[in-house]
Tab-separated table of C-alpha atoms and ligand atoms in Angstrom:
chain	number	residue	atom	x	y	z
A	1	UNK	CA	-16.577	-33.609	8.455
A	2	UNK	CA	-13.399	-35.488	9.390
A	3	UNK	CA	-12.062	-33.983	12.640
A	4	UNK	CA	-8.601	-33.054	11.427
A	5	UNK	CA	-10.104	-31.624	8.220
A	6	UNK	CA	-12.589	-29.495	10.177
A	7	UNK	CA	-9.838	-28.126	12.406
A	8	UNK	CA	-7.654	-27.478	9.379
A	9	UNK	CA	-10.493	-25.716	7.545
A	10	UNK	CA	-11.145	-23.484	10.562
A	11	UNK	CA	-7.502	-22.595	11.089
A	12	UNK	CA	-6.163	-22.203	7.577
A	13	UNK	CA	-9.004	-20.776	5.438
A	14	UNK	CA	-9.181	-17.076	4.557
A	15	UNK	CA	-12.713	-16.307	3.343
A	16	UNK	CA	-12.118	-12.552	2.811
A	17	UNK	CA	-8.422	-11.916	2.335
A	18	UNK	CA	-7.637	-8.297	3.219
A	19	UNK	CA	-3.881	-8.004	2.746
A	20	UNK	CA	-2.807	-4.836	0.981
A	21	UNK	CA	0.332	-4.647	-1.113
A	22	UNK	CA	1.830	-2.561	1.713
A	23	UNK	CA	1.122	-5.323	4.257
A	24	UNK	CA	2.679	-7.862	1.936
A	25	UNK	CA	5.785	-5.777	1.276
A	26	UNK	CA	6.319	-5.411	5.007
A	27	UNK	CA	5.853	-9.156	5.608
A	28	UNK	CA	7.985	-10.097	2.615
A	29	UNK	CA	11.181	-8.503	3.984
A	30	UNK	CA	14.172	-9.654	1.966
A	31	UNK	CA	12.371	-12.617	0.386
A	32	UNK	CA	11.653	-12.667	-3.337
A	33	UNK	CA	8.567	-13.759	-5.270
A	34	UNK	CA	8.363	-15.311	-8.755
A	35	UNK	CA	5.058	-15.561	-10.595
A	36	UNK	CA	5.037	-18.441	-13.074
A	37	UNK	CA	2.423	-18.850	-15.793
A	38	UNK	CA	2.433	-22.222	-17.626
A	39	UNK	CA	1.063	-21.948	-21.152
A	40	UNK	CA	0.251	-24.265	-24.012
A	41	UNK	CA	-1.423	-22.535	-26.952
A	42	UNK	CA	-3.048	-19.786	-24.905
A	43	UNK	CA	-2.664	-16.802	-27.267
A	44	UNK	CA	-6.279	-15.772	-26.606
A	45	UNK	CA	-5.927	-15.441	-22.827
A	46	UNK	CA	-2.264	-15.305	-21.800
A	47	UNK	CA	-2.023	-11.533	-22.377
A	48	UNK	CA	-4.866	-10.871	-19.937
A	49	UNK	CA	-3.272	-13.039	-17.266
A	50	UNK	CA	0.101	-11.301	-17.648
A	51	UNK	CA	-1.633	-7.909	-17.543
A	52	UNK	CA	-3.355	-8.820	-14.272
A	53	UNK	CA	0.028	-9.396	-12.588
A	54	UNK	CA	2.226	-6.840	-14.392
A	55	UNK	CA	1.369	-3.861	-12.084
A	56	UNK	CA	2.800	-5.805	-9.127
A	57	UNK	CA	6.160	-6.331	-10.820
A	58	UNK	CA	8.858	-4.399	-8.979
A	59	UNK	CA	6.902	-4.314	-5.729
A	60	UNK	CA	5.514	-7.510	-4.307
A	61	UNK	CA	6.455	-9.543	-7.395
A	62	UNK	CA	10.128	-9.768	-8.381
A	63	UNK	CA	9.814	-11.739	-11.606
A	64	UNK	CA	6.989	-12.657	-13.949
A	65	UNK	CA	7.685	-15.617	-16.209
A	66	UNK	CA	5.598	-17.434	-18.780
A	67	UNK	CA	6.885	-20.977	-19.269
A	68	UNK	CA	5.912	-22.025	-22.750
A	69	UNK	CA	4.972	-25.672	-22.995
A	70	UNK	CA	5.622	-26.090	-26.724
A	71	UNK	CA	2.929	-23.778	-28.090
A	72	UNK	CA	2.313	-23.734	-31.828
A	73	UNK	CA	0.441	-20.410	-31.714
A	74	UNK	CA	1.487	-16.835	-30.767
A	75	UNK	CA	1.463	-17.454	-26.996
A	76	UNK	CA	5.118	-16.458	-26.529
A	77	UNK	CA	4.856	-13.254	-28.581
A	78	UNK	CA	1.633	-12.162	-26.861
A	79	UNK	CA	3.064	-12.890	-23.397
A	80	UNK	CA	6.235	-10.942	-24.125
A	81	UNK	CA	4.306	-7.987	-25.512
A	82	UNK	CA	2.205	-7.936	-22.336
A	83	UNK	CA	5.351	-7.665	-20.197
A	84	UNK	CA	6.378	-11.182	-19.157
A	85	UNK	CA	9.735	-12.897	-19.598
A	86	UNK	CA	9.100	-15.971	-21.738
A	87	UNK	CA	11.037	-19.167	-21.158
A	88	UNK	CA	10.686	-22.088	-23.571
A	89	UNK	CA	10.596	-25.428	-21.784
A	90	UNK	CA	13.498	-26.903	-23.782
A	91	UNK	CA	15.787	-23.993	-22.867
A	92	UNK	CA	15.674	-24.831	-19.147
A	93	UNK	CA	17.815	-27.845	-18.195
A	94	UNK	CA	18.555	-28.294	-21.938
A	95	UNK	CA	20.245	-31.657	-21.404
A	96	UNK	CA	16.900	-33.186	-20.396
A	97	UNK	CA	14.435	-33.793	-23.214
A	98	UNK	CA	11.063	-32.291	-22.202
A	99	UNK	CA	8.262	-34.654	-21.257
A	100	UNK	CA	4.751	-33.658	-22.285
A	101	UNK	CA	2.379	-31.981	-19.872
A	102	UNK	CA	1.782	-29.220	-17.386
A	103	UNK	CA	3.748	-30.677	-14.463
A	104	UNK	CA	6.887	-30.744	-16.602
A	105	UNK	CA	6.842	-26.984	-17.207
A	106	UNK	CA	6.057	-26.178	-13.572
A	107	UNK	CA	8.988	-28.404	-12.575
A	108	UNK	CA	11.336	-26.711	-15.054
A	109	UNK	CA	10.169	-23.308	-13.840
A	110	UNK	CA	11.949	-23.997	-10.553
A	111	UNK	CA	15.247	-23.989	-12.444
A	112	UNK	CA	14.280	-20.915	-14.492
A	113	UNK	CA	13.389	-18.648	-11.550
A	114	UNK	CA	14.957	-17.566	-8.281
A	115	UNK	CA	12.056	-16.535	-6.013
A	116	UNK	CA	11.870	-17.849	-2.451
A	117	UNK	CA	8.131	-18.062	-3.064
A	118	UNK	CA	6.506	-19.063	-6.355
A	119	UNK	CA	2.969	-18.255	-7.433
A	120	UNK	CA	1.431	-20.293	-10.240
A	121	UNK	CA	-1.537	-19.087	-12.286
A	122	UNK	CA	-3.117	-20.882	-15.237
A	123	UNK	CA	-3.128	-18.941	-18.504
A	124	UNK	CA	-6.544	-20.021	-19.774
A	125	UNK	CA	-8.173	-17.705	-17.210
A	126	UNK	CA	-10.780	-15.293	-18.525
A	127	UNK	CA	-10.722	-11.830	-16.867
A	128	UNK	CA	-8.508	-12.889	-13.933
A	129	UNK	CA	-8.620	-10.508	-10.996
A	130	UNK	CA	-5.485	-8.499	-10.126
A	131	UNK	CA	-6.231	-9.510	-6.521
A	132	UNK	CA	-5.366	-13.190	-7.070
A	133	UNK	CA	-1.617	-12.854	-6.492
A	134	UNK	CA	-1.812	-10.619	-3.378
A	135	UNK	CA	-4.408	-12.965	-1.834
A	136	UNK	CA	-2.308	-16.072	-2.555
A	137	UNK	CA	0.763	-14.396	-1.079
A	138	UNK	CA	-0.969	-13.352	2.157
A	139	UNK	CA	-0.749	-16.601	4.142
A	140	UNK	CA	2.626	-17.688	2.803
A	141	UNK	CA	4.313	-14.357	3.561
A	142	UNK	CA	2.524	-13.703	6.847
A	143	UNK	CA	2.249	-17.140	8.505
A	144	UNK	CA	5.665	-18.767	8.944
A	145	UNK	CA	4.418	-22.394	8.998
A	146	UNK	CA	2.573	-22.103	5.658
A	147	UNK	CA	4.290	-23.572	2.565
A	148	UNK	CA	1.373	-24.053	0.141
A	149	UNK	CA	-1.611	-21.738	-0.465
A	150	UNK	CA	-4.424	-22.929	-2.728
A	151	UNK	CA	-6.998	-20.571	-4.237
A	152	UNK	CA	-10.691	-21.343	-4.051
A	153	UNK	CA	-13.548	-19.699	-5.920
A	154	UNK	CA	-16.933	-19.958	-7.565
A	155	UNK	CA	-16.614	-21.739	-10.893
A	156	UNK	CA	-19.012	-21.040	-13.769
A	157	UNK	CA	-19.469	-23.746	-16.399
A	158	UNK	CA	-20.064	-22.390	-19.924
A	159	UNK	CA	-23.050	-20.032	-19.558
A	160	UNK	CA	-24.098	-21.254	-16.105
A	161	UNK	CA	-23.077	-19.359	-12.971
A	162	UNK	CA	-21.732	-22.437	-11.248
A	163	UNK	CA	-21.199	-26.158	-11.923
A	164	UNK	CA	-17.561	-25.874	-13.041
A	165	UNK	CA	-14.756	-28.007	-11.665
A	166	UNK	CA	-16.095	-31.331	-12.929
A	167	UNK	CA	-12.900	-33.323	-12.291
A	168	UNK	CA	-12.572	-31.650	-8.901
A	169	UNK	CA	-16.092	-32.437	-7.711
A	170	UNK	CA	-16.597	-35.859	-9.304
A	171	UNK	CA	-13.118	-37.276	-8.797
A	172	UNK	CA	-10.526	-35.343	-6.817
A	173	UNK	CA	-12.584	-34.399	-3.741
A	174	UNK	CA	-14.263	-37.822	-3.390
A	175	UNK	CA	-10.866	-39.469	-3.834
A	176	UNK	CA	-9.264	-37.371	-1.107
A	177	UNK	CA	-12.168	-38.036	1.223
A	178	UNK	CA	-11.431	-41.763	0.889
A	179	UNK	CA	-7.643	-41.836	0.674
A	180	UNK	CA	-6.601	-38.767	2.664
A	181	UNK	CA	-9.633	-37.478	4.603
A	182	UNK	CA	-7.538	-34.951	6.541
A	183	UNK	CA	-7.339	-33.001	3.240
A	184	UNK	CA	-11.087	-32.950	2.650
A	185	UNK	CA	-11.340	-29.360	3.905
A	186	UNK	CA	-9.394	-28.183	0.848
A	187	UNK	CA	-12.055	-26.639	-1.374
A	188	UNK	CA	-10.203	-26.652	-4.706
A	189	UNK	CA	-7.493	-29.309	-4.501
A	190	UNK	CA	-6.801	-29.012	-8.256
A	191	UNK	CA	-6.693	-25.202	-8.373
A	192	UNK	CA	-4.071	-24.026	-10.835
A	193	UNK	CA	-3.766	-20.791	-8.835
A	194	UNK	CA	-1.501	-21.375	-5.848
A	195	UNK	CA	1.607	-20.209	-4.031
A	196	UNK	CA	4.360	-22.470	-2.744
A	197	UNK	CA	7.632	-21.988	-0.919
A	198	UNK	CA	10.748	-22.935	-2.853
A	199	UNK	CA	11.664	-25.034	0.171
A	200	UNK	CA	8.591	-27.232	-0.443
A	201	UNK	CA	8.635	-27.168	-4.236
A	202	UNK	CA	12.274	-28.218	-4.582
A	203	UNK	CA	11.958	-30.985	-2.007
A	204	UNK	CA	9.229	-33.044	-3.666
A	205	UNK	CA	8.831	-34.852	-7.008
A	206	UNK	CA	6.588	-33.341	-9.671
A	207	UNK	CA	4.071	-35.433	-11.594
A	208	UNK	CA	4.665	-34.681	-15.256
A	209	UNK	CA	1.106	-34.094	-16.468
A	210	UNK	CA	-2.130	-32.991	-14.815
A	211	UNK	CA	-1.315	-34.969	-11.651
A	212	UNK	CA	0.982	-32.167	-10.557
A	213	UNK	CA	-1.506	-30.333	-8.300
A	214	UNK	CA	-2.843	-33.349	-6.437
A	215	UNK	CA	0.734	-34.629	-6.093
A	216	UNK	CA	1.976	-31.375	-4.567
A	217	UNK	CA	-0.986	-31.231	-2.195
A	218	UNK	CA	-0.476	-34.799	-0.973
A	219	UNK	CA	3.286	-34.375	-0.689
A	220	UNK	CA	2.921	-31.065	1.174
A	221	UNK	CA	0.690	-32.865	3.656
A	222	UNK	CA	2.992	-35.893	3.954
A	223	UNK	CA	6.233	-33.963	4.342
A	224	UNK	CA	5.213	-30.614	5.886
A	225	UNK	CA	1.902	-31.423	7.642
A	226	UNK	CA	-1.636	-30.004	7.460
A	227	UNK	CA	-0.626	-26.728	9.076
A	228	UNK	CA	1.598	-26.000	6.090
A	229	UNK	CA	-1.425	-25.887	3.743
A	230	UNK	CA	-3.696	-22.834	3.564
A	231	UNK	CA	-6.455	-21.638	1.228
A	232	UNK	CA	-7.770	-18.210	0.222
A	233	UNK	CA	-10.963	-17.072	-1.424
A	234	UNK	CA	-10.220	-15.602	-4.857
A	235	UNK	CA	-13.873	-14.820	-5.620
A	236	UNK	CA	-14.743	-15.900	-9.144
A	237	UNK	CA	-12.691	-17.930	-11.606
A	238	UNK	CA	-13.638	-18.441	-15.212
A	239	UNK	CA	-11.572	-20.516	-17.627
A	240	UNK	CA	-11.815	-22.449	-20.873
A	241	UNK	CA	-13.942	-25.520	-20.220
A	242	UNK	CA	-12.486	-28.617	-21.851
A	243	UNK	CA	-14.447	-31.497	-23.400
A	244	UNK	CA	-15.440	-34.540	-21.336
A	245	UNK	CA	-12.979	-36.648	-23.339
A	246	UNK	CA	-10.107	-34.277	-22.396
A	247	UNK	CA	-11.234	-34.314	-18.775
A	248	UNK	CA	-11.256	-38.132	-18.826
A	249	UNK	CA	-7.540	-38.137	-19.650
A	250	UNK	CA	-6.920	-35.450	-17.022
A	251	UNK	CA	-8.855	-37.432	-14.397
A	252	UNK	CA	-6.825	-40.542	-15.245
A	253	UNK	CA	-3.586	-38.640	-14.586
A	254	UNK	CA	-4.876	-37.098	-11.357
A	255	UNK	CA	-6.027	-40.500	-10.129
A	256	UNK	CA	-2.737	-42.256	-10.965
A	257	UNK	CA	-0.707	-39.599	-9.152
A	258	UNK	CA	-2.970	-39.662	-6.099
A	259	UNK	CA	-2.728	-43.449	-5.892
A	260	UNK	CA	1.055	-43.338	-6.251
A	261	UNK	CA	1.378	-40.722	-3.483
A	262	UNK	CA	-0.753	-42.962	-1.285
A	263	UNK	CA	1.504	-45.895	-2.222
A	264	UNK	CA	-1.149	-47.639	-4.304
A	265	UNK	CA	0.219	-48.078	-7.827
A	266	UNK	CA	-1.963	-47.917	-10.953
A	267	UNK	CA	-1.931	-51.231	-12.828
A	268	UNK	CA	-1.505	-49.772	-16.351
A	269	UNK	CA	-1.011	-46.341	-17.863
A	270	UNK	CA	-3.796	-46.755	-20.404
A	271	UNK	CA	-7.181	-45.101	-20.666
A	272	UNK	CA	-9.715	-46.418	-23.170
A	273	UNK	CA	-12.501	-44.078	-24.219
A	274	UNK	CA	-15.225	-44.814	-26.776
A	275	UNK	CA	-15.931	-42.647	-29.805
A	276	UNK	CA	-18.633	-42.917	-32.430
A	277	UNK	CA	-17.244	-43.502	-35.959
A	278	UNK	CA	-19.709	-43.990	-38.860
A	279	UNK	CA	-22.447	-45.067	-36.452
A	280	UNK	CA	-20.314	-47.506	-34.482
A	281	UNK	CA	-18.840	-46.996	-31.015
A	282	UNK	CA	-15.131	-47.799	-31.161
A	283	UNK	CA	-12.404	-47.866	-28.513
A	284	UNK	CA	-9.809	-45.110	-28.508
A	285	UNK	CA	-6.910	-45.902	-26.193
A	286	UNK	CA	-4.510	-43.249	-24.873
A	287	UNK	CA	-1.353	-43.786	-22.868
A	288	UNK	CA	-2.235	-41.297	-20.148
A	289	UNK	CA	0.757	-41.965	-17.915
A	290	UNK	CA	3.434	-39.250	-17.595
A	291	UNK	CA	6.399	-40.141	-15.361
A	292	UNK	CA	7.348	-38.092	-12.292
A	293	UNK	CA	10.320	-35.763	-12.214
A	294	UNK	CA	12.564	-36.083	-9.119
A	295	UNK	CA	12.835	-33.337	-6.479
A	296	UNK	CA	14.497	-30.312	-8.154
A	297	UNK	CA	16.917	-29.942	-5.224
A	298	UNK	CA	18.485	-33.256	-6.329
A	299	UNK	CA	18.776	-32.150	-9.962
A	300	UNK	CA	20.373	-28.813	-9.024
A	301	UNK	CA	22.767	-30.548	-6.627
A	302	UNK	CA	21.363	-28.768	-3.564
A	303	UNK	CA	21.081	-31.941	-1.474
B	401	LIG	O1	0.798	-29.659	-21.485
B	401	LIG	C1	0.312	-28.666	-20.940
B	401	LIG	C2	-1.055	-28.609	-20.565
B	401	LIG	C3	-1.531	-27.456	-19.966
B	401	LIG	N1	-0.710	-26.400	-19.738
B	401	LIG	C4	-1.240	-25.171	-19.097
B	401	LIG	O2	-1.740	-25.513	-17.823
B	401	LIG	C5	-2.855	-24.714	-17.493
B	401	LIG	C6	-4.049	-25.560	-17.076
B	401	LIG	O3	-4.358	-26.461	-18.103
B	401	LIG	P1	-5.835	-26.804	-18.573
B	401	LIG	O4	-5.751	-27.838	-19.606
B	401	LIG	O5	-6.539	-25.542	-18.872
B	401	LIG	O6	-6.413	-27.464	-17.254
B	401	LIG	P2	-7.823	-27.214	-16.532
B	401	LIG	O7	-8.940	-27.733	-17.340
B	401	LIG	O8	-7.852	-25.804	-16.137
B	401	LIG	O9	-7.606	-28.199	-15.235
B	401	LIG	C7	-7.629	-28.032	-13.821
B	401	LIG	O10	-7.145	-29.246	-13.274
B	401	LIG	C8	-5.802	-29.545	-13.645
B	401	LIG	C9	-5.425	-30.886	-13.009
B	401	LIG	O11	-5.291	-30.772	-11.640
B	401	LIG	C10	-4.895	-28.428	-13.190
B	401	LIG	O12	-3.597	-28.697	-13.676
B	401	LIG	C11	-5.382	-27.084	-13.708
B	401	LIG	O13	-4.569	-26.055	-13.206
B	401	LIG	C12	-6.813	-26.917	-13.266
B	401	LIG	O14	-7.327	-25.670	-13.646
B	401	LIG	C13	-3.157	-23.846	-18.726
B	401	LIG	O15	-2.616	-22.589	-18.493
B	401	LIG	C14	-2.412	-24.571	-19.847
B	401	LIG	O16	-1.972	-23.711	-20.883
B	401	LIG	C15	0.645	-26.466	-20.069
B	401	LIG	O17	1.381	-25.520	-19.830
B	401	LIG	N2	1.109	-27.591	-20.671
B	402	LIG	O1	-10.767	-28.355	-12.207
B	402	LIG	C1	-11.485	-29.167	-12.841
B	402	LIG	O2	-12.243	-29.949	-12.277
B	402	LIG	C2	-11.340	-29.184	-14.351
B	402	LIG	O3	-10.520	-28.099	-14.718
B	402	LIG	C3	-12.634	-29.056	-15.080
B	402	LIG	O4	-13.164	-27.783	-14.846
B	402	LIG	P1	-14.560	-27.340	-15.575
B	402	LIG	O5	-15.577	-28.377	-15.242
B	402	LIG	O6	-14.841	-26.010	-14.910
B	402	LIG	O7	-14.273	-27.209	-17.015
């Protein structure tokens, strides 16, 4: 293992997080915590994710917000009924027309919340543990140098006990090992479950689509250093597994963002996939590029 990565792994990995809510409240002091749940058409699962966080509201969590990414289903109604505040992406920074994608709603969530620390959780999680948020908050509230805490976990794939995280294992981790080997001790670089300080999150650009996680990880390393990045074991994480074609587009976005953060630009924004139509294999080209949003501190006039 790369030397810096091995040292980082040893120093900043919590294999069995033990923080209790009482510990966290003591460490939190006067700081505030916002939990943000990005959601696009997640009526089947968003209620369960909100319910897993709701008991912490008023203690270690100060606000619980679902940022709706343009859902056409009952995501917003289900989230509200489960106890979250729902913000529609177009209602935050209304003068800016929303771009598509996950990164866009995470970026807008910075302007829709006030917490000193933000915790993001995906809303396609199946039976998420109520321990996720306390574990993610542990390092960021208790270790002053930490600005980003990634979750890691065992990942089932469909009916199998493991094998999930196909983009992570086949693309993101190999890519980091080549381009930024100091980060190769990060077990789940694409985890959608993470905590970040507002100081970090407002200071860096956000990739609009699925590049947002790799972008934040690389920028946290570039601007705050390895010591600012921690990871905690969240146990098991089950989610909706997307098709290979969907993951191809996701991988394209992750790759383009990683290259850009390493100052290697992608040549085009296109991805061509091949689909079988009436017995023939035909090209199907997507424009997979989503532009970056600038650091939120600039948009809010804080710098
Ligand atoms: O335009 C979008 C697309 C997705 N989402 C939400 O983002 C989350 C994750 O999206 P999903 O399509 O389920 O991604 P995964 O297959 O889970 O992909 C993994 O890899 C992605 C790329 O790094 C990360 O963004 C994810 O968090 C991570 O779980 C879900 O809650 C979605 O509802 C939006 O809010 N808007
Ligand atoms: O994180 C990933 O690599 C993608 O979300 C794909 O995950 P899956 O292989 O578990 O569906």
